[in-house]
Coordinates of C-alpha atoms in Angstrom, one line a residue:
W902 CA 0.0 0.0 0.0
W903 CA 2.9 2.4 0.7
S904 CA 4.1 2.3 -2.9
T905 CA 0.5 2.7 -4.1
W906 CA 0.0 5.8 -2.0
L907 CA 3.3 7.3 -3.2
M908 CA 2.2 6.7 -6.8
C909 CA -1.2 8.3 -6.3
D910 CA 0.1 11.2 -4.3
R911 CA 2.7 12.0 -7.0
L912 CA 0.1 11.7 -9.7
L913 CA -2.1 14.2 -7.9
Y914 CA 0.9 16.5 -7.7
L915 CA 1.4 16.2 -11.4
K916 CA -2.3 16.6 -12.3
P917 CA -2.1 20.3 -13.4
A918 CA 0.9 19.5 -15.7
L919 CA -0.8 16.4 -17.2
N920 CA -4.0 18.4 -17.9
A921 CA -1.9 21.1 -19.5
M922 CA -0.2 18.5 -21.7
V923 CA -3.6 17.2 -22.8
E924 CA -4.7 20.7 -23.7
D925 CA -1.5 21.4 -25.7
G926 CA -1.8 18.1 -27.6
H927 CA 1.4 16.6 -26.1
L928 CA -0.6 13.8 -24.4
P929 CA -3.2 11.8 -26.4
E930 CA -6.7 12.0 -24.9
N931 CA -7.0 8.3 -24.9
K932 CA -4.1 8.1 -22.5
A933 CA -5.3 10.9 -20.2
L934 CA -7.2 10.2 -17.0
S935 CA -10.9 10.9 -17.0
I936 CA -12.7 12.8 -14.2
D937 CA -13.8 9.5 -12.7
D938 CA -10.2 8.2 -12.8
W939 CA -9.0 11.3 -10.9
N940 CA -11.8 10.9 -8.4
V941 CA -10.6 7.3 -7.8
V942 CA -7.0 8.5 -7.3
E943 CA -8.0 11.2 -4.9
R944 CA -10.1 8.9 -2.7
V945 CA -7.5 6.1 -2.7
T946 CA -4.9 8.6 -1.6
N947 CA -7.2 9.8 1.2
I948 CA -7.8 6.2 2.5
L949 CA -4.1 5.1 2.3
G950 CA -3.0 8.5 3.7
T951 CA -4.5 7.4 7.0
F952 CA -2.2 4.3 7.0
K953 CA 0.7 6.5 6.1
T954 CA 0.1 8.8 9.1
A955 CA -0.3 5.8 11.4
Q956 CA 3.0 4.4 10.2
Q957 CA 4.8 7.7 10.7
L958 CA 3.4 7.9 14.2
L959 CA 4.4 4.3 15.1
E960 CA 7.9 4.5 13.5
G961 CA 8.9 7.7 15.2
E962 CA 12.3 7.9 16.9
H963 CA 11.8 11.2 18.8
H964 CA 8.5 10.7 20.5
V965 CA 6.6 8.0 22.5
T966 CA 5.1 5.6 20.1
I967 CA 3.6 2.6 21.9
S968 CA 0.6 4.5 23.3
W969 CA -0.3 5.6 19.7
I970 CA -1.2 2.0 18.7
P971 CA -4.8 1.9 20.0
T972 CA -5.6 5.3 18.6
S973 CA -4.1 4.4 15.2
I974 CA -6.1 1.1 15.1
S975 CA -9.3 2.9 16.0
T976 CA -8.8 5.7 13.4
I977 CA -7.9 3.3 10.6
R978 CA -10.8 1.0 11.4
S979 CA -13.2 4.0 11.4
K980 CA -11.8 5.2 8.0
L981 CA -12.3 1.8 6.4
R982 CA -15.8 1.5 7.8
E983 CA -16.6 4.9 6.3
A984 CA -15.2 3.9 2.9
E985 CA -17.0 0.5 3.0
A986 CA -20.3 2.3 3.5
T987 CA -19.7 4.3 0.3
A988 CA -22.9 4.3 -1.7
G989 CA -23.2 4.6 -5.5
H990 CA -22.7 2.7 -8.7
D991 CA -20.2 5.0 -10.3
K992 CA -16.6 3.8 -11.1
A993 CA -15.1 5.6 -8.1
S994 CA -17.5 4.3 -5.5
R995 CA -17.2 0.7 -6.7
A996 CA -13.3 1.0 -6.7
I997 CA -13.2 2.5 -3.2
N998 CA -15.7 0.1 -1.8
N999 CA -13.7 -2.9 -3.2
L1000 CA -10.4 -1.5 -1.9
A1001 CA -11.8 -0.7 1.6
S1002 CA -13.4 -4.2 1.9
N1003 CA -10.1 -5.9 1.0
L1004 CA -8.1 -3.7 3.4
A1005 CA -10.7 -4.2 6.2
A1006 CA -10.6 -8.0 5.8
D1007 CA -6.8 -8.0 6.1
F1008 CA -7.1 -5.6 9.1
V1009 CA -9.5 -7.9 10.9
N1010 CA -7.0 -10.8 10.5
C1011 CA -4.5 -8.8 12.5
W1012 CA -6.6 -6.9 15.0
G1013 CA -9.8 -8.8 15.3
E1014 CA -13.4 -8.0 14.3
D1015 CA -14.4 -6.1 17.5
D1016 CA -14.7 -2.3 16.8
N1017 CA -14.5 -1.9 20.6
P1018 CA -11.4 -3.7 21.8
R1019 CA -11.5 -5.4 25.2
F1020 CA -8.7 -5.7 27.7
E1021 CA -7.6 -9.3 28.2
Q1022 CA -4.6 -10.4 30.3
D1023 CA -3.9 -13.3 28.0
V1024 CA -2.5 -12.7 24.5
R1025 CA -4.7 -14.1 21.7
H1026 CA -3.1 -16.0 18.8
G1027 CA -4.4 -17.0 15.4
F1028 CA -4.0 -20.1 13.3
G1029 CA -1.1 -22.2 14.3
N1030 CA -0.6 -20.1 17.4
Q1031 CA 1.8 -17.9 15.5
Q1032 CA 0.2 -14.6 14.8
Q1033 CA -1.0 -12.4 17.6
I1034 CA -4.6 -11.1 17.3
G1035 CA -5.8 -7.9 18.9
I1036 CA -4.0 -5.5 21.2
H1037 CA -1.3 -6.8 23.5
P1038 CA -2.1 -6.2 27.3
V1039 CA 1.2 -4.4 27.7
I1040 CA 0.0 -1.8 25.1
F1041 CA -3.2 -1.2 27.2
I1042 CA -1.1 -0.5 30.3
S1043 CA 1.4 1.7 28.4
T1044 CA -1.5 3.7 27.1
A1045 CA -3.0 4.2 30.5
L1046 CA 0.4 5.4 31.7
D1047 CA 0.5 8.1 29.0
P1048 CA -1.1 11.3 30.4
R1049 CA -2.3 12.2 26.9
F1050 CA -4.4 9.0 26.6
K1051 CA -5.2 8.0 30.2
K1052 CA -8.9 8.5 29.7
L1053 CA -8.8 5.8 27.0
P1054 CA -11.3 7.6 24.7
W1055 CA -11.2 4.8 22.0
L1056 CA -12.3 2.2 24.6
K1057 CA -16.1 2.3 25.1
D1058 CA -16.3 -0.7 27.4
D1059 CA -16.2 0.6 31.1
V1060 CA -15.5 -3.0 32.3
S1061 CA -12.3 -3.1 30.3
K1062 CA -11.3 0.4 31.5
R1063 CA -11.7 -0.8 35.1
A1064 CA -9.8 -4.0 34.3
I1065 CA -6.9 -1.9 33.0
W1066 CA -6.7 0.2 36.1
D1067 CA -7.0 -2.8 38.3
E1068 CA -4.1 -4.5 36.5
L1069 CA -2.1 -1.3 36.7
L1070 CA -2.7 -1.2 40.5
K1071 CA -1.5 -4.8 40.8
L1072 CA 1.6 -4.0 38.8
M1073 CA 2.3 -1.1 41.1
M1074 CA 2.0 -3.4 44.1
E1075 CA 4.5 -5.8 42.5
F1076 CA 6.8 -2.9 41.7
V1077 CA 6.8 -1.7 45.3
K1078 CA 7.5 -5.2 46.5
Q1079 CA 10.4 -5.7 44.1
K1080 CA 12.0 -2.3 44.5
E1081 CA 11.3 -2.1 48.2
V1082 CA 10.1 1.5 48.0
N1083 CA 10.8 3.4 51.2
L1084 CA 7.4 4.4 52.7
D1085 CA 8.8 7.2 54.8
A1086 CA 10.6 8.7 51.8
F1087 CA 7.3 8.5 49.9
A1088 CA 5.4 10.4 52.6
R1089 CA 8.1 13.2 52.5
E1090 CA 8.0 13.4 48.7
Q1091 CA 4.3 13.7 48.7
S1092 CA 4.5 16.6 51.1
V1093 CA 7.1 18.4 49.0
A1094 CA 5.3 17.7 45.7
R1095 CA 2.2 19.5 47.0
R1096 CA 4.3 22.6 47.6
T1097 CA 6.5 22.6 44.5
H1098 CA 4.3 21.1 41.8
K1099 CA 4.2 23.2 38.6
T1100 CA 2.5 22.6 35.3
H1101 CA 4.9 22.1 32.4
Q1102 CA 4.6 20.8 28.9
E1103 CA 7.4 19.9 26.6
V1104 CA 7.1 19.7 22.8
D1105 CA 8.5 17.0 20.6
G1106 CA 8.1 18.5 17.1
Y1107 CA 6.1 16.1 15.1
D1108 CA 3.1 17.0 12.8
H1109 CA 0.2 14.6 12.2
L1110 CA -3.4 14.5 10.8
D1111 CA -6.3 16.0 12.7
D1112 CA -8.2 12.7 12.5
F1113 CA -5.8 11.2 15.0
I1114 CA -6.0 14.2 17.4
C1115 CA -9.8 14.1 17.3
A1116 CA -9.7 10.4 18.0
V1117 CA -7.6 11.0 21.1
E1118 CA -9.2 14.1 22.5
D1119 CA -12.8 13.0 22.4
E1120 CA -14.6 13.4 25.7
A1121 CA -14.2 10.3 27.9
E1122 CA -15.2 9.6 31.4
N1123 CA -12.5 8.7 34.0
I1124 CA -13.0 5.1 35.2
T1125 CA -11.4 4.3 38.5
C1126 CA -10.1 1.0 39.7
N1127 CA -12.3 -1.4 41.5
E1128 CA -11.0 -1.5 45.1
E1129 CA -13.0 -4.6 46.0
I1130 CA -10.6 -6.8 43.9
V1131 CA -7.4 -5.1 45.0
P1132 CA -4.9 -7.7 46.2
T1133 CA -4.6 -7.9 50.0
E1134 CA -1.3 -9.8 50.3
P1135 CA 1.2 -6.9 50.4
E1136 CA 1.4 -4.8 53.6
E1137 CA -1.4 -2.3 54.1
A1138 CA 0.9 0.8 53.9
A1139 CA 2.1 -0.2 50.5
K1140 CA -1.4 -0.9 49.3
E1141 CA -2.6 2.4 50.5
M1142 CA 0.4 4.2 49.0
C1143 CA -0.3 2.7 45.5
S1144 CA -4.0 3.3 45.6
K1145 CA -3.6 7.0 46.6
E1146 CA -1.0 7.6 43.9
L1147 CA -3.2 6.0 41.2
K1148 CA -6.2 8.1 42.3
L1149 CA -4.1 11.2 42.2
Y1150 CA -2.9 10.4 38.7
Q1151 CA -6.5 9.7 37.5
A1152 CA -7.7 13.0 38.9
E1153 CA -4.8 14.9 37.2
E1154 CA -5.6 16.9 34.1
S1155 CA -4.8 15.1 30.9
L1156 CA -1.9 16.3 28.8
K1157 CA -2.9 17.8 25.5
V1158 CA -1.6 15.7 22.5
C1159 CA -0.1 18.8 20.8
D1160 CA 0.7 22.4 21.7
K1161 CA -0.6 25.4 19.7
N1162 CA 2.1 24.9 17.1
K1163 CA 1.0 21.3 16.4
N1164 CA 4.1 19.8 18.0
F1165 CA 3.8 16.8 20.3
N1166 CA 3.8 17.3 24.0
S1167 CA 6.2 14.8 25.7
P1168 CA 4.6 12.4 28.2
L1169 CA 8.1 11.5 29.5
M1170 CA 8.8 15.1 30.3
W1171 CA 5.4 15.3 32.0
W1172 CA 6.4 12.4 34.2
K1173 CA 9.8 13.9 34.8
Q1174 CA 8.3 17.1 36.2
R1175 CA 6.0 15.1 38.5
E1176 CA 8.2 12.2 39.6
S1177 CA 8.2 13.5 43.2
K1178 CA 4.4 13.5 43.2
F1179 CA 4.1 10.1 41.5
P1180 CA 7.3 8.2 42.4
I1181 CA 6.0 4.7 41.5
L1182 CA 4.0 5.5 38.4
S1183 CA 6.8 7.8 37.0
A1184 CA 9.3 4.9 37.4
M1185 CA 6.9 2.5 35.7
A1186 CA 6.1 5.0 32.9
R1187 CA 9.8 5.2 32.0
V1188 CA 9.8 1.5 31.5
Y1189 CA 6.5 1.1 29.6
L1190 CA 6.6 4.3 27.5
S1191 CA 10.1 3.5 26.3
I1192 CA 8.9 0.4 24.4
P1193 CA 9.0 1.1 20.7
A1194 CA 5.8 0.4 18.8
T1195 CA 7.7 -1.1 15.8
S1196 CA 11.2 -2.5 15.1
V1197 CA 11.9 0.2 12.5
P1198 CA 14.2 2.3 14.8
S1199 CA 16.5 -0.7 15.4
E1200 CA 16.3 -1.8 11.8
K1201 CA 17.5 1.7 10.8
I1202 CA 20.5 1.2 13.0
V1203 CA 21.3 -2.1 11.3
S1204 CA 20.9 -0.4 7.9
A1205 CA 23.3 2.4 8.9
V1206 CA 25.8 -0.1 10.2
N1207 CA 25.7 -2.0 6.9
K1208 CA 26.6 1.2 5.1
I1209 CA 29.5 2.0 7.5
S1210 CA 30.9 -1.5 7.7
S1211 CA 30.6 -2.6 4.1
N1212 CA 32.7 -5.1 2.1
F1213 CA 35.1 -2.2 1.3
Q1214 CA 35.5 -1.4 5.0
A1215 CA 35.4 -4.9 6.4
T1216 CA 38.5 -4.3 8.6
L1217 CA 37.1 -1.1 10.1
D1218 CA 37.9 -0.9 13.9
P1219 CA 34.7 -1.7 15.9
E1220 CA 35.2 1.3 18.1
L1221 CA 35.7 3.6 15.1
A1222 CA 32.6 2.1 13.5
G1223 CA 30.6 2.9 16.7
S1224 CA 31.9 6.4 16.7
L1225 CA 30.8 6.9 13.1
L1226 CA 27.4 5.6 13.8
F1227 CA 27.1 7.9 16.8
A1228 CA 28.2 10.9 14.6
N1229 CA 25.7 9.9 11.9
N1230 CA 22.8 10.0 14.5
L1231 CA 23.9 13.4 15.7
L1232 CA 24.2 14.9 12.2
P1233 CA 20.6 16.1 11.9
W1234 CA 20.9 17.8 15.3
Y1235 CA 24.2 19.5 14.3
K1236 CA 22.7 20.8 11.1
E1237 CA 19.7 22.2 12.9
K1238 CA 22.0 24.0 15.4
Q1239 CA 24.1 25.4 12.6
N1240 CA 21.0 26.8 10.9
T1241 CA 19.8 28.5 14.1

């Protein structure tokens, strides 16, 4: 689909020139695209453009990506449903309906048929127990830990929302037990946090389509955890500490997805500014939100290494190769500083 989108997008860019060539007689009319043909190209570009934006969001190297997965799935599914419902017997409508139906069928194989995903602790697999189906539970937890998406607007099932918060509370309890969080230090930090807390938002500089912003910032009700099923094995002080911190986080105002310049706000910076107020959740957020949504960033490193350590440079010193790779990653930043 990526190459198809590039072809259609380029064709639309060249549309004025192609029409001018037809008028000047440099392009035979029997080889020129009709109005219906151009309509098909425009609508195909529109549908595949949603996939393109989702791919850019999930392959990013300078912003948190894992929490964008549910929103991307929801936006793409909505776009395909809209295209499938296209009515009409004209050439464009038939082509778009056929394209959307095929894409939707493939999409269902990967992400399931349910328009409203449900949180499940067990990972579902398809035929042969090889391909995962649906959203992995770790992605749900990561999304809840992102202050931009913590209301989970794409999730309409309140039962699943409560299950996510319940699971997050259990994970907090395990974290406290493993890390042996100092309860006295926690109390002091809570007191300091109430006196020194300031609102701060950091941008990450990445543009995206309004469809994805609207999908994220729809009004959604905060669903709290169900205290009746909170584990009782850990000591009472730790249980109370985790429950209080989680409630404080749920009551905190959500972080806007973008600033007024359409640049990403950084959830990691948000947690950094509030780590004294949320010592447990901020530590967990650093772990979960650092998970890449795709393997593209690591594949880019492998690709860069292959260019540096080629057959012509097979004897290159490993330390020097690492330095060259590091310099290559810093090059965009250096050029930006030079321009400013």
